[in-house]
PDB file of N, CA, C and O in Angstrom:
ATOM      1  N   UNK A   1      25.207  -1.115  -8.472  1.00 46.00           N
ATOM      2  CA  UNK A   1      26.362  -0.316  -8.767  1.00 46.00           C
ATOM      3  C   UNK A   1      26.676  -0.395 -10.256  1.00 46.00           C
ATOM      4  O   UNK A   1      26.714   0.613 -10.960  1.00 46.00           O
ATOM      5  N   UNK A   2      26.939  -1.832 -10.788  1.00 46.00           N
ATOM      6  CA  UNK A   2      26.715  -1.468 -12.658  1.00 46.00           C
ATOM      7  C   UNK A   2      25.716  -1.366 -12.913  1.00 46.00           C
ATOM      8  O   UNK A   2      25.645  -1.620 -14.115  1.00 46.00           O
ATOM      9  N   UNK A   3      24.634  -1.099 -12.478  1.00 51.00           N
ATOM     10  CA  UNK A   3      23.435  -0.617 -13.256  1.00 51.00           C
ATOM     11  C   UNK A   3      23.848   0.989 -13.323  1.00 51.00           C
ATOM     12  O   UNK A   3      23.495   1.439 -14.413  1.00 51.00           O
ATOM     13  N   UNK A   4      24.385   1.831 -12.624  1.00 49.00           N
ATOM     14  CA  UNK A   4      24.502   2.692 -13.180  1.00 49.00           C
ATOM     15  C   UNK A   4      25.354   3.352 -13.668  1.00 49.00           C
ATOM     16  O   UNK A   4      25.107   4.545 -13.845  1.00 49.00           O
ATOM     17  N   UNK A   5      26.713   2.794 -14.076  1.00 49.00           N
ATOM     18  CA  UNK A   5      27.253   2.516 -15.300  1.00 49.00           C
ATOM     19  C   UNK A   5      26.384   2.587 -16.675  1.00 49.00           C
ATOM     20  O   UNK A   5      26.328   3.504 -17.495  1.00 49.00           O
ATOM     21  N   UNK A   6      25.818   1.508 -16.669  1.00 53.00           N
ATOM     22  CA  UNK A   6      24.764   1.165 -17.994  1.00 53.00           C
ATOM     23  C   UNK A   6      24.041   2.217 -18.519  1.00 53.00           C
ATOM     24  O   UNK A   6      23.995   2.620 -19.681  1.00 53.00           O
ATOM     25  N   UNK A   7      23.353   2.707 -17.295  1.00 50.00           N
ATOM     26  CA  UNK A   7      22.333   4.215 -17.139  1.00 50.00           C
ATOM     27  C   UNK A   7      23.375   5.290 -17.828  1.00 50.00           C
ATOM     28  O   UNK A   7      23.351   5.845 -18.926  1.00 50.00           O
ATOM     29  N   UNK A   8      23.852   5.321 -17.261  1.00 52.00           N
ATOM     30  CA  UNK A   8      24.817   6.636 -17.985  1.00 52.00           C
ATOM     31  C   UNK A   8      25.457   6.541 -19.148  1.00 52.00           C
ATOM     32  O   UNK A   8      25.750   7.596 -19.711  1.00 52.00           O
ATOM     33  N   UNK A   9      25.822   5.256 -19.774  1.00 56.00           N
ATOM     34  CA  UNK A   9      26.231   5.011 -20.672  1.00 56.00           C
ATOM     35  C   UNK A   9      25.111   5.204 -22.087  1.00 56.00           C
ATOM     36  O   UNK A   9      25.403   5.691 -23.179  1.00 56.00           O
ATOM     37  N   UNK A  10      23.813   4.666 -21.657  1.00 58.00           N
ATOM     38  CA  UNK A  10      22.817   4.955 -22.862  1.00 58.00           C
ATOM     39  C   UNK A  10      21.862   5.810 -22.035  1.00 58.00           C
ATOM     40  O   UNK A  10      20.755   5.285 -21.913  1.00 58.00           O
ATOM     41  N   UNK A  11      21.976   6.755 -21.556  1.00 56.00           N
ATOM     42  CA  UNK A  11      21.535   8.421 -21.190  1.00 56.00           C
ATOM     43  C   UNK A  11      20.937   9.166 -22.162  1.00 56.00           C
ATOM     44  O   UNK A  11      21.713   9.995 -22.636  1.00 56.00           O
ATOM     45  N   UNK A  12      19.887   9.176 -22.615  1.00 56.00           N
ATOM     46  CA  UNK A  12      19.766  10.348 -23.592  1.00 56.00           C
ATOM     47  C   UNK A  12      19.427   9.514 -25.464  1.00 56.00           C
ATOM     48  O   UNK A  12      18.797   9.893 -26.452  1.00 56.00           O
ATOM     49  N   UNK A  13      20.258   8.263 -25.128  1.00 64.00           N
ATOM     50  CA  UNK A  13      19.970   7.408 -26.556  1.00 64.00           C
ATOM     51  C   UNK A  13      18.647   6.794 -26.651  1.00 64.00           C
ATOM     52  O   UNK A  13      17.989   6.643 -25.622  1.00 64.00           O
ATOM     53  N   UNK A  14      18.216   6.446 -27.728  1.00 64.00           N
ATOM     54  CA  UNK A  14      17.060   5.495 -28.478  1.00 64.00           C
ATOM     55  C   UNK A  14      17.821   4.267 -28.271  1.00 64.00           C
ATOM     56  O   UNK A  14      18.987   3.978 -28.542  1.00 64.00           O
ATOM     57  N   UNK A  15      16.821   3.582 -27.695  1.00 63.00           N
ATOM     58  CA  UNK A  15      17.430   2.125 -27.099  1.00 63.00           C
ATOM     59  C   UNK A  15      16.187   0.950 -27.794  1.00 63.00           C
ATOM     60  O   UNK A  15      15.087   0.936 -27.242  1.00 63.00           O
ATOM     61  N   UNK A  16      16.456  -0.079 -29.103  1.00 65.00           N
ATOM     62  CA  UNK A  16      15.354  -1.031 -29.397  1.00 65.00           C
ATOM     63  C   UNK A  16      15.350  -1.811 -28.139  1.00 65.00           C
ATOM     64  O   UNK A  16      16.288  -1.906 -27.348  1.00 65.00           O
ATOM     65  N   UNK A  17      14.036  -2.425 -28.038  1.00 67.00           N
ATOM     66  CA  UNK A  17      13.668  -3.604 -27.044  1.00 67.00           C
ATOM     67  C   UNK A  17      13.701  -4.649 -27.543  1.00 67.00           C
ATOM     68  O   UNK A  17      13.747  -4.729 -28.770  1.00 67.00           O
ATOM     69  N   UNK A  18      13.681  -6.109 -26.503  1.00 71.00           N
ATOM     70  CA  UNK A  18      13.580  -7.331 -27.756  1.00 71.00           C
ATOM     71  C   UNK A  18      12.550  -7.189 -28.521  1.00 71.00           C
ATOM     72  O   UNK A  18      12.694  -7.399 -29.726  1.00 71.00           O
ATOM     73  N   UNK A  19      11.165  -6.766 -27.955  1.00 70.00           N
ATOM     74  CA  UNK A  19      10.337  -6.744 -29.003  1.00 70.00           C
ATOM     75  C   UNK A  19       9.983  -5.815 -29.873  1.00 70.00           C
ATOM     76  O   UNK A  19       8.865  -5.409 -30.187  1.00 70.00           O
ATOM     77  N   UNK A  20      11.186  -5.476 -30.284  1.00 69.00           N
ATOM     78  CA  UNK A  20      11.443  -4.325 -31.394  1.00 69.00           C
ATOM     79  C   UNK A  20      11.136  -2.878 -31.654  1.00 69.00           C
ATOM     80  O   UNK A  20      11.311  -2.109 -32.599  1.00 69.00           O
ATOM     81  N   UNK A  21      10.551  -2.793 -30.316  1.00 69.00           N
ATOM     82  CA  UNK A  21      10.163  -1.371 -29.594  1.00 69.00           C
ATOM     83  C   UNK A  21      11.305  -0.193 -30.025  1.00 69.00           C
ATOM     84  O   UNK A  21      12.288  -0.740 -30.523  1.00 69.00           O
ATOM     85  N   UNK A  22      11.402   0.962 -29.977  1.00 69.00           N
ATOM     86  CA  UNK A  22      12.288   1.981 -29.820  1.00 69.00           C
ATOM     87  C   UNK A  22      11.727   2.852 -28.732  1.00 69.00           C
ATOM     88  O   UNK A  22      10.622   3.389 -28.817  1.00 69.00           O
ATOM     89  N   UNK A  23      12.526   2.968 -27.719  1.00 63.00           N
ATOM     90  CA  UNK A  23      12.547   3.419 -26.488  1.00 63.00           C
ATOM     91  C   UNK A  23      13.483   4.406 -26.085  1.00 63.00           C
ATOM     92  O   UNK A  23      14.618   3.978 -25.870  1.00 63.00           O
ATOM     93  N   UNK A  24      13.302   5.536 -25.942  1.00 59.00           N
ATOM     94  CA  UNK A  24      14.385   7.059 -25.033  1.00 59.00           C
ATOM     95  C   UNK A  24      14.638   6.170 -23.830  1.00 59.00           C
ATOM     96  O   UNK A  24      13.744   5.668 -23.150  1.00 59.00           O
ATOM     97  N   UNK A  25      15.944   6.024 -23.633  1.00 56.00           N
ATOM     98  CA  UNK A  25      16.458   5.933 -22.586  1.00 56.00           C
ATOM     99  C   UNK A  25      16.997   6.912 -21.751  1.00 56.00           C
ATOM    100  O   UNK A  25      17.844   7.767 -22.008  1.00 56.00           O
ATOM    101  N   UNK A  26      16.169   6.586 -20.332  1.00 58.00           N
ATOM    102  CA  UNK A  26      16.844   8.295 -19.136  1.00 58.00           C
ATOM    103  C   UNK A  26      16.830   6.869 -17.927  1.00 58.00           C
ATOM    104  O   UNK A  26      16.485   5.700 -17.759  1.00 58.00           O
ATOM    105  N   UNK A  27      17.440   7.957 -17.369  1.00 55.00           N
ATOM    106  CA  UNK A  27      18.311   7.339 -15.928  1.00 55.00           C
ATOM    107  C   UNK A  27      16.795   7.919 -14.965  1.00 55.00           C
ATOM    108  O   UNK A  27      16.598   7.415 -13.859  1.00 55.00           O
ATOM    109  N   UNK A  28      16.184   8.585 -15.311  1.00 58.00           N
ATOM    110  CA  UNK A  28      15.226   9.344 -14.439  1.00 58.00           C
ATOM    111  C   UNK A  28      14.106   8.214 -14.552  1.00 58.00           C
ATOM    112  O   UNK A  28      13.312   8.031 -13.628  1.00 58.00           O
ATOM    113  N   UNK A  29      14.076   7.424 -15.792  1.00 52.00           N
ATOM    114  CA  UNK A  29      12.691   6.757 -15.749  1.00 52.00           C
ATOM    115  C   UNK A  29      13.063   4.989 -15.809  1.00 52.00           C
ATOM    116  O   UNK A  29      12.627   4.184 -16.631  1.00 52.00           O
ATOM    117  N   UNK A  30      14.249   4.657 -14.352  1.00 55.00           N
ATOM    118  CA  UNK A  30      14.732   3.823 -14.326  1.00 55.00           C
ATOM    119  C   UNK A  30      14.852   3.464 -13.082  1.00 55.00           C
ATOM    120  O   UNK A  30      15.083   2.270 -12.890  1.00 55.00           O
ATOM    121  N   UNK A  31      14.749   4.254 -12.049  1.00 62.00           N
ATOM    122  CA  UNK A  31      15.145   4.576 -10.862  1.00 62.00           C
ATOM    123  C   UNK A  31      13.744   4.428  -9.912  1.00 62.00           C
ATOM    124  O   UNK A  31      12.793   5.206  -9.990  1.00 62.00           O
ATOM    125  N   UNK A  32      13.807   3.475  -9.165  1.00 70.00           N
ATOM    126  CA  UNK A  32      12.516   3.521  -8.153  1.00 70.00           C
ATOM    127  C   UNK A  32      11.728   2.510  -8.167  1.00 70.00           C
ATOM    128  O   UNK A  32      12.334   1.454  -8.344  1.00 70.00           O
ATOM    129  N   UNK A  33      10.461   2.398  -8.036  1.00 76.00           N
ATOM    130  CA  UNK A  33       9.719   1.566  -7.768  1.00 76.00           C
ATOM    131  C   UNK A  33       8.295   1.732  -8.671  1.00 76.00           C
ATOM    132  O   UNK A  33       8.413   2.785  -9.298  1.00 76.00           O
ATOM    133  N   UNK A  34       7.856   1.517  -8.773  1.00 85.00           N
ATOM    134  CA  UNK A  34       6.509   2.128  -9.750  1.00 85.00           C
ATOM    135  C   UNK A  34       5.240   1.561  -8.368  1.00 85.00           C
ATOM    136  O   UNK A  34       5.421   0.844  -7.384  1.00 85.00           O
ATOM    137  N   UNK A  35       4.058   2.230  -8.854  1.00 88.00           N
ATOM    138  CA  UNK A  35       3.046   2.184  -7.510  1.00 88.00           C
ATOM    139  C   UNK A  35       2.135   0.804  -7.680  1.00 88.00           C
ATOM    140  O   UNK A  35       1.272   0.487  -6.862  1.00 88.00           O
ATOM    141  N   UNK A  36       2.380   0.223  -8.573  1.00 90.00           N
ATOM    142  CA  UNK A  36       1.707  -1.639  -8.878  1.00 90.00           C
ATOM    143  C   UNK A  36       2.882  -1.995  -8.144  1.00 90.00           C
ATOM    144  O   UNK A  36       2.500  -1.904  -6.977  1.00 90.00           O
ATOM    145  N   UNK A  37       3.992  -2.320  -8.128  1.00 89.00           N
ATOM    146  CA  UNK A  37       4.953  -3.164  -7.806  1.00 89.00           C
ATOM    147  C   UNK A  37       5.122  -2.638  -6.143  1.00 89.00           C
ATOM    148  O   UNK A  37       5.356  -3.571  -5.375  1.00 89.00           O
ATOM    149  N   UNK A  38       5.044  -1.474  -5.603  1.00 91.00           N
ATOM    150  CA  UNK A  38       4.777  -1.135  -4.394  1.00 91.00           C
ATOM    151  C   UNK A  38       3.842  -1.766  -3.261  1.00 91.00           C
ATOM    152  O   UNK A  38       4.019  -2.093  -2.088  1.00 91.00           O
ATOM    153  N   UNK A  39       2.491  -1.791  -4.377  1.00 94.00           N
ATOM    154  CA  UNK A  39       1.314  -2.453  -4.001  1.00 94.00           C
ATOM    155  C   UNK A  39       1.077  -3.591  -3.692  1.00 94.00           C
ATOM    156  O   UNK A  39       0.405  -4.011  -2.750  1.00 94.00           O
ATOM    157  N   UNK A  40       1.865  -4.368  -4.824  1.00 95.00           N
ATOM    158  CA  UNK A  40       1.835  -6.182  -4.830  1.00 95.00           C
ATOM    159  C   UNK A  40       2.884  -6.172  -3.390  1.00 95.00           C
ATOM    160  O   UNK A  40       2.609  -6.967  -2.491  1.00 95.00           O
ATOM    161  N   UNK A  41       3.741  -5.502  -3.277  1.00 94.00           N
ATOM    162  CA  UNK A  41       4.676  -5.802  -1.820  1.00 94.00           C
ATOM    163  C   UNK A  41       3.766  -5.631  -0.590  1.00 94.00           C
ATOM    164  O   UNK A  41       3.436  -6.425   0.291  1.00 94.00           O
ATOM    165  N   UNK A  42       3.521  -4.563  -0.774  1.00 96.00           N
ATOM    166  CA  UNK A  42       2.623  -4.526   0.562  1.00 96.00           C
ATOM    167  C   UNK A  42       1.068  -5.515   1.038  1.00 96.00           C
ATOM    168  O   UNK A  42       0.527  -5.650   2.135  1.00 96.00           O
ATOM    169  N   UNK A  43       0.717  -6.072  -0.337  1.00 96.00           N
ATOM    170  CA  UNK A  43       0.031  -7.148  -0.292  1.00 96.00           C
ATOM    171  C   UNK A  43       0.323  -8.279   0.334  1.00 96.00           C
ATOM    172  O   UNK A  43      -0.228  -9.067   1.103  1.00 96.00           O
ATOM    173  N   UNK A  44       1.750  -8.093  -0.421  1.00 96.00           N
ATOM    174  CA  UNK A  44       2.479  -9.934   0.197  1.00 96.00           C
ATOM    175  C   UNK A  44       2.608  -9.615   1.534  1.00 96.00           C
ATOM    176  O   UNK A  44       2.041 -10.176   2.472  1.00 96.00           O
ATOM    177  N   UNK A  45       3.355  -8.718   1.578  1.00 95.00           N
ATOM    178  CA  UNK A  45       3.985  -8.115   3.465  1.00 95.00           C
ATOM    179  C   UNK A  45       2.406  -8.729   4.284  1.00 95.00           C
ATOM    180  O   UNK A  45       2.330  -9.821   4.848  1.00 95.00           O
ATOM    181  N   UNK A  46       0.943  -7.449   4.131  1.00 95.00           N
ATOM    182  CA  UNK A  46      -0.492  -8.551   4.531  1.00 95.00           C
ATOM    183  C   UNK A  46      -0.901  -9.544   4.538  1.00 95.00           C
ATOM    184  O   UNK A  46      -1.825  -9.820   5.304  1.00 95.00           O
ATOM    185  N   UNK A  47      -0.341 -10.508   3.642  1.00 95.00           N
ATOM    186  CA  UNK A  47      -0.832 -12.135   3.469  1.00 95.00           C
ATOM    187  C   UNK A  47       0.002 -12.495   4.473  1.00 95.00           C
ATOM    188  O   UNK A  47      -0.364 -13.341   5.289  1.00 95.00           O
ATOM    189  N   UNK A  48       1.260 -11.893   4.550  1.00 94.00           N
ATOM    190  CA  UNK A  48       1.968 -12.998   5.717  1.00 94.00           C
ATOM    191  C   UNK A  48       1.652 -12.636   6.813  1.00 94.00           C
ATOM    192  O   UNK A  48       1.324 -13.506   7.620  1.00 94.00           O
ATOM    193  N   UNK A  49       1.641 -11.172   7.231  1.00 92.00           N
ATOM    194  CA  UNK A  49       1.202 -11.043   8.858  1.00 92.00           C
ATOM    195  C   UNK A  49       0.147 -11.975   8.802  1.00 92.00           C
ATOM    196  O   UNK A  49       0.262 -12.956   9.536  1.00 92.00           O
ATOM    197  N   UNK A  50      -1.135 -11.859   7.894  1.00 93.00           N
ATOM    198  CA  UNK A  50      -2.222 -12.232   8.322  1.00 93.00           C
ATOM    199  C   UNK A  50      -2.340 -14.197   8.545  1.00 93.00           C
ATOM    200  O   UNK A  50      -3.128 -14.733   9.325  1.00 93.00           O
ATOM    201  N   UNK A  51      -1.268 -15.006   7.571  1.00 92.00           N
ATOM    202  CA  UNK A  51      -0.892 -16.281   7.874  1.00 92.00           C
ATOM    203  C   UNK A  51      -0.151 -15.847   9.254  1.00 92.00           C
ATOM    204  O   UNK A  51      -0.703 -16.236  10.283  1.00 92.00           O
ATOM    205  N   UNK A  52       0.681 -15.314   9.347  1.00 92.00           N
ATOM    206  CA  UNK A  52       1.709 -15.648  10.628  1.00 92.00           C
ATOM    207  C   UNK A  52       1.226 -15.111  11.738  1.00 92.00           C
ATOM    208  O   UNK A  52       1.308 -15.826  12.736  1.00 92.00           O
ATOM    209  N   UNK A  53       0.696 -13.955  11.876  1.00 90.00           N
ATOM    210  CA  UNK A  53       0.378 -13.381  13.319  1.00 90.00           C
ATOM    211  C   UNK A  53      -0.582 -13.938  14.332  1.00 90.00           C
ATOM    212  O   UNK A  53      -0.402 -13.583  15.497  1.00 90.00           O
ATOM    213  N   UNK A  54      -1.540 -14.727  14.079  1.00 90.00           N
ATOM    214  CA  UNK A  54      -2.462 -15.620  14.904  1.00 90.00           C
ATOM    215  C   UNK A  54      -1.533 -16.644  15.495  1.00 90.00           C
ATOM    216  O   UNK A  54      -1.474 -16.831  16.710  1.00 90.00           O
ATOM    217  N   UNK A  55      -0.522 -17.567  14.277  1.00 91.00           N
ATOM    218  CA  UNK A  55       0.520 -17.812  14.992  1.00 91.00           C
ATOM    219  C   UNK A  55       1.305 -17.200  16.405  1.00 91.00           C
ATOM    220  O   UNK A  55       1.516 -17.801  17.459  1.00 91.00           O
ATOM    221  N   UNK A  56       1.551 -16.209  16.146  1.00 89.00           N
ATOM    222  CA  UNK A  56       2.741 -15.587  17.062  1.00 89.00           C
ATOM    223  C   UNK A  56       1.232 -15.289  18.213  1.00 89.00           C
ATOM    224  O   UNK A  56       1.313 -15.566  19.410  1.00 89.00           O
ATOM    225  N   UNK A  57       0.556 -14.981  17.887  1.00 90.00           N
ATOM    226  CA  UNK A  57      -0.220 -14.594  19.050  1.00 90.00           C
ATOM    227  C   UNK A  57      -1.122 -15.810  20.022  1.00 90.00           C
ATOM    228  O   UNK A  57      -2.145 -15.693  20.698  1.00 90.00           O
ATOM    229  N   UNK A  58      -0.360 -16.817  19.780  1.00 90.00           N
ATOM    230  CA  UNK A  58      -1.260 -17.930  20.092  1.00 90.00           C
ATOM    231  C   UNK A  58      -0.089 -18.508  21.549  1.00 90.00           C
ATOM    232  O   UNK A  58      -0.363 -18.769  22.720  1.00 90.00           O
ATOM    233  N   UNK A  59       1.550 -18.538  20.616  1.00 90.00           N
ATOM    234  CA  UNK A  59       2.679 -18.368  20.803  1.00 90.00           C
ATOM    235  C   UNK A  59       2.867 -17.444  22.324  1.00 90.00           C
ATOM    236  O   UNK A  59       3.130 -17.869  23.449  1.00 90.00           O
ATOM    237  N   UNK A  60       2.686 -16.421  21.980  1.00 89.00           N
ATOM    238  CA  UNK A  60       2.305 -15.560  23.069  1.00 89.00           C
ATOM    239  C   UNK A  60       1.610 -15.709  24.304  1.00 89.00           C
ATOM    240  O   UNK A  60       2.156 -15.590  25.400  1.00 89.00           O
ATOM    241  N   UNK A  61       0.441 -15.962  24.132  1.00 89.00           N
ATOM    242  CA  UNK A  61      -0.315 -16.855  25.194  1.00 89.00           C
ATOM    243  C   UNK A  61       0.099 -17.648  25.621  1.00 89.00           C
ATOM    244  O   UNK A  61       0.240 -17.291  26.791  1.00 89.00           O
ATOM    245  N   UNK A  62       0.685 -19.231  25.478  1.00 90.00           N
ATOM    246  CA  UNK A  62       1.075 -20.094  25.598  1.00 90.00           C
ATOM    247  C   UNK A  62       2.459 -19.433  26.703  1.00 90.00           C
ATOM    248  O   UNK A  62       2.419 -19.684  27.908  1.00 90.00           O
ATOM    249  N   UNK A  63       3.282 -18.837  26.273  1.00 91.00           N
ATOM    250  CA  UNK A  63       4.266 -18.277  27.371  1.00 91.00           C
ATOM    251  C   UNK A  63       4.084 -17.504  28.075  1.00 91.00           C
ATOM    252  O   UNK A  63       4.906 -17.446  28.989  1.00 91.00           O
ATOM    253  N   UNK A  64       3.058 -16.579  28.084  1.00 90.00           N
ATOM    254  CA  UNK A  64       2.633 -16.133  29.401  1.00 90.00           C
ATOM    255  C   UNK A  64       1.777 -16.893  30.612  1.00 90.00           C
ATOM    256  O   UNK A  64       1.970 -16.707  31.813  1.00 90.00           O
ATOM    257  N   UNK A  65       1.029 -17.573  30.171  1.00 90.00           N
ATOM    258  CA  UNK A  65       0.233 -18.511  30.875  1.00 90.00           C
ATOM    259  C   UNK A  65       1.355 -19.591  31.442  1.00 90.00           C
ATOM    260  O   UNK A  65       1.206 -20.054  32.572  1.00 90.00           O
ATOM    261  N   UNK A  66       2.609 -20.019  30.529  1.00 92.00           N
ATOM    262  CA  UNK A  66       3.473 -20.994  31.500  1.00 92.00           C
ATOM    263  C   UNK A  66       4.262 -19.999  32.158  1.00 92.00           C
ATOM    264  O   UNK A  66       5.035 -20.563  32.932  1.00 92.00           O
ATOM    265  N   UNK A  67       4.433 -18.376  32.182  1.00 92.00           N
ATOM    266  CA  UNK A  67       5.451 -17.877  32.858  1.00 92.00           C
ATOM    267  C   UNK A  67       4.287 -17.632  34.571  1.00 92.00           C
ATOM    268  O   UNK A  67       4.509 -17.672  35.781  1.00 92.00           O
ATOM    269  N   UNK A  68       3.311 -17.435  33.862  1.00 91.00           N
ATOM    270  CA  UNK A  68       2.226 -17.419  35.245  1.00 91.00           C
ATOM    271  C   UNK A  68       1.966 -18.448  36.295  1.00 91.00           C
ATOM    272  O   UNK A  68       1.570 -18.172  37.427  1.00 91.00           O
ATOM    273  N   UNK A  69       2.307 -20.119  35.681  1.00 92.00           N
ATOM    274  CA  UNK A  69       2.382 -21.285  35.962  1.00 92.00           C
ATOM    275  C   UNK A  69       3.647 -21.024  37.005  1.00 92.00           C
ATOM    276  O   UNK A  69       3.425 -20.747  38.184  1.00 92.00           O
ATOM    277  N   UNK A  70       4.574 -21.100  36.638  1.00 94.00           N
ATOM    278  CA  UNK A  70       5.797 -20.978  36.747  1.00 94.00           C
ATOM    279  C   UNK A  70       5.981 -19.762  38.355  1.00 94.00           C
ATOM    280  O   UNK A  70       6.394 -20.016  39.486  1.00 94.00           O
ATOM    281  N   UNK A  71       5.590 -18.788  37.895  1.00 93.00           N
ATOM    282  CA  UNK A  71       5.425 -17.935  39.454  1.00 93.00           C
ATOM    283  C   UNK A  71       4.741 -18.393  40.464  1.00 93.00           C
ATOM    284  O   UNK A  71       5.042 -18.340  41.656  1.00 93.00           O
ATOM    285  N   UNK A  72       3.574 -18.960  39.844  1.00 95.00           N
ATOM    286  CA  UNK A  72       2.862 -19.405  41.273  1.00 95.00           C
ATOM    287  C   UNK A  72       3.514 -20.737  41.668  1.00 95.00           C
ATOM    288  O   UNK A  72       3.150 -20.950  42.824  1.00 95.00           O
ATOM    289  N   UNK A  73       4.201 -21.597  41.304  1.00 94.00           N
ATOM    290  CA  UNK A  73       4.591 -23.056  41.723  1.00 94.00           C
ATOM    291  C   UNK A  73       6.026 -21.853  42.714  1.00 94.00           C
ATOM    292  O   UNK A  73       6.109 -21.883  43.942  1.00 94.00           O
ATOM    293  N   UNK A  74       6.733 -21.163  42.043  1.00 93.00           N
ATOM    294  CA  UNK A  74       7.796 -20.585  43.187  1.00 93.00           C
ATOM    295  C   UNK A  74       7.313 -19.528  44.070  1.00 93.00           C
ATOM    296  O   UNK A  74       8.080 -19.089  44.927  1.00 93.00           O
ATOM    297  N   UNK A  75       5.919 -18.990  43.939  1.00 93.00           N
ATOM    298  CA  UNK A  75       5.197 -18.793  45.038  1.00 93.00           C
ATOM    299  C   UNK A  75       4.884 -19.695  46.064  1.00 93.00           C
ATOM    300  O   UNK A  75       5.519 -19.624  47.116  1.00 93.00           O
ATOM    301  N   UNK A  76       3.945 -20.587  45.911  1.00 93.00           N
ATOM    302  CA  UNK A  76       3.814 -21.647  46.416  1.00 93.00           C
ATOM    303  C   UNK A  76       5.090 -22.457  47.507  1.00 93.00           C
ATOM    304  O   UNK A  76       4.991 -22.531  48.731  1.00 93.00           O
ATOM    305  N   UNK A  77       5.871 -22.824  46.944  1.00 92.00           N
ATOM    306  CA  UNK A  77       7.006 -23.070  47.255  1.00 92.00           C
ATOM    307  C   UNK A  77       8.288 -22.092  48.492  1.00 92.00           C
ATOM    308  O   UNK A  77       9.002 -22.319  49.469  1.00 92.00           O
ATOM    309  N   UNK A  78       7.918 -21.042  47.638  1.00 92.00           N
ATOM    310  CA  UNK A  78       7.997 -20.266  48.672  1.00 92.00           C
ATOM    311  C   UNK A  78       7.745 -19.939  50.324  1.00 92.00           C
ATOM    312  O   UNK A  78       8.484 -19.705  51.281  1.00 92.00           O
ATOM    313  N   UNK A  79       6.063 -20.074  50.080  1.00 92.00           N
ATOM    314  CA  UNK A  79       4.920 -20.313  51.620  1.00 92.00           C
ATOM    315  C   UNK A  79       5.696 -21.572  51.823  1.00 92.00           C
ATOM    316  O   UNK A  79       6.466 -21.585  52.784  1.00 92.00           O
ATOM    317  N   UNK A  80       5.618 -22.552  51.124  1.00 90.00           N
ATOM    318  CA  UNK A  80       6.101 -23.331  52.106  1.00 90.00           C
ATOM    319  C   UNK A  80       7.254 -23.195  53.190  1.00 90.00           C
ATOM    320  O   UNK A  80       7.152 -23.158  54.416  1.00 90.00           O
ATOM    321  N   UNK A  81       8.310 -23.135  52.434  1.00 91.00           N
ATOM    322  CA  UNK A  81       9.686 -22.787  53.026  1.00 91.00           C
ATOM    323  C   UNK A  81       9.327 -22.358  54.487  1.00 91.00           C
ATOM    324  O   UNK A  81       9.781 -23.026  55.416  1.00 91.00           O
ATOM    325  N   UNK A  82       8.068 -20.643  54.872  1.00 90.00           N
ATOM    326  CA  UNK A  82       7.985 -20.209  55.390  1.00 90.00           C
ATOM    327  C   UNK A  82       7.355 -20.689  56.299  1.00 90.00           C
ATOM    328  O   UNK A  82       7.613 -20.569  57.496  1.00 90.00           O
ATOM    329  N   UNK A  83       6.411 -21.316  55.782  1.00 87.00           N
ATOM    330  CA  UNK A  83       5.872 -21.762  57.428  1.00 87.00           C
ATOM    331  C   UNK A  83       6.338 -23.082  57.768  1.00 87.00           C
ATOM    332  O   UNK A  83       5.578 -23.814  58.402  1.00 87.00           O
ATOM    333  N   UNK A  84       7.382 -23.451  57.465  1.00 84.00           N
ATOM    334  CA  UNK A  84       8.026 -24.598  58.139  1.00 84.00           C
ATOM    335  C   UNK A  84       8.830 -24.025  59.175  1.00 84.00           C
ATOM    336  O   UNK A  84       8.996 -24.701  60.190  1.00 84.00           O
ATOM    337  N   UNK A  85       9.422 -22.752  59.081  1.00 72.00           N
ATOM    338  CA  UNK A  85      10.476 -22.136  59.419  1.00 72.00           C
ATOM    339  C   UNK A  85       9.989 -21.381  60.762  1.00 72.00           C
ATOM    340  O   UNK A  85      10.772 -20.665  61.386  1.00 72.00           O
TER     341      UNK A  85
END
């Protein structure tokens, strides 16, 4: 929100840099993302699925196989009930 304050304020001016550059300042070439800095994100975003998702999918297994555990012991349990009855 004060960034674009700032933007509008030097709109249209020659703006030096620290390193003594002279630079046109526009609000148009300030705004967004550039397609390297896009790239490096979506890189990082890939490094982590690719660390984390074997995780989660291992995770996964592990609770279906005890929810499968888990049905057949109250299956089981079940028959019993029944043929006592």
């Amino acid at each position: 929100m004060g960034h674009h304050f700032l933007f509008k304020k030097l709109k249209g001016k020659d703006v030096k840099t620290k390193h003594g550059f002279t630079r046109h300042f526009d609000i148009k070439n300030q705004i967004g993302f550039t397609l390297v800095e896009l790239l490096v994100v979506i890189a990082i975003l890939a490094l982590l699925a690719g660390v984390v998702g074997p995780q989660v999918m291992k995770r996964l297994g592990e609770s279906k196989s005890k929810t499968a555990r888990i049905q057949m012991e109250d299956l089981s349990a079940a028959l019993d009930m029944y043929a006592w009855t």
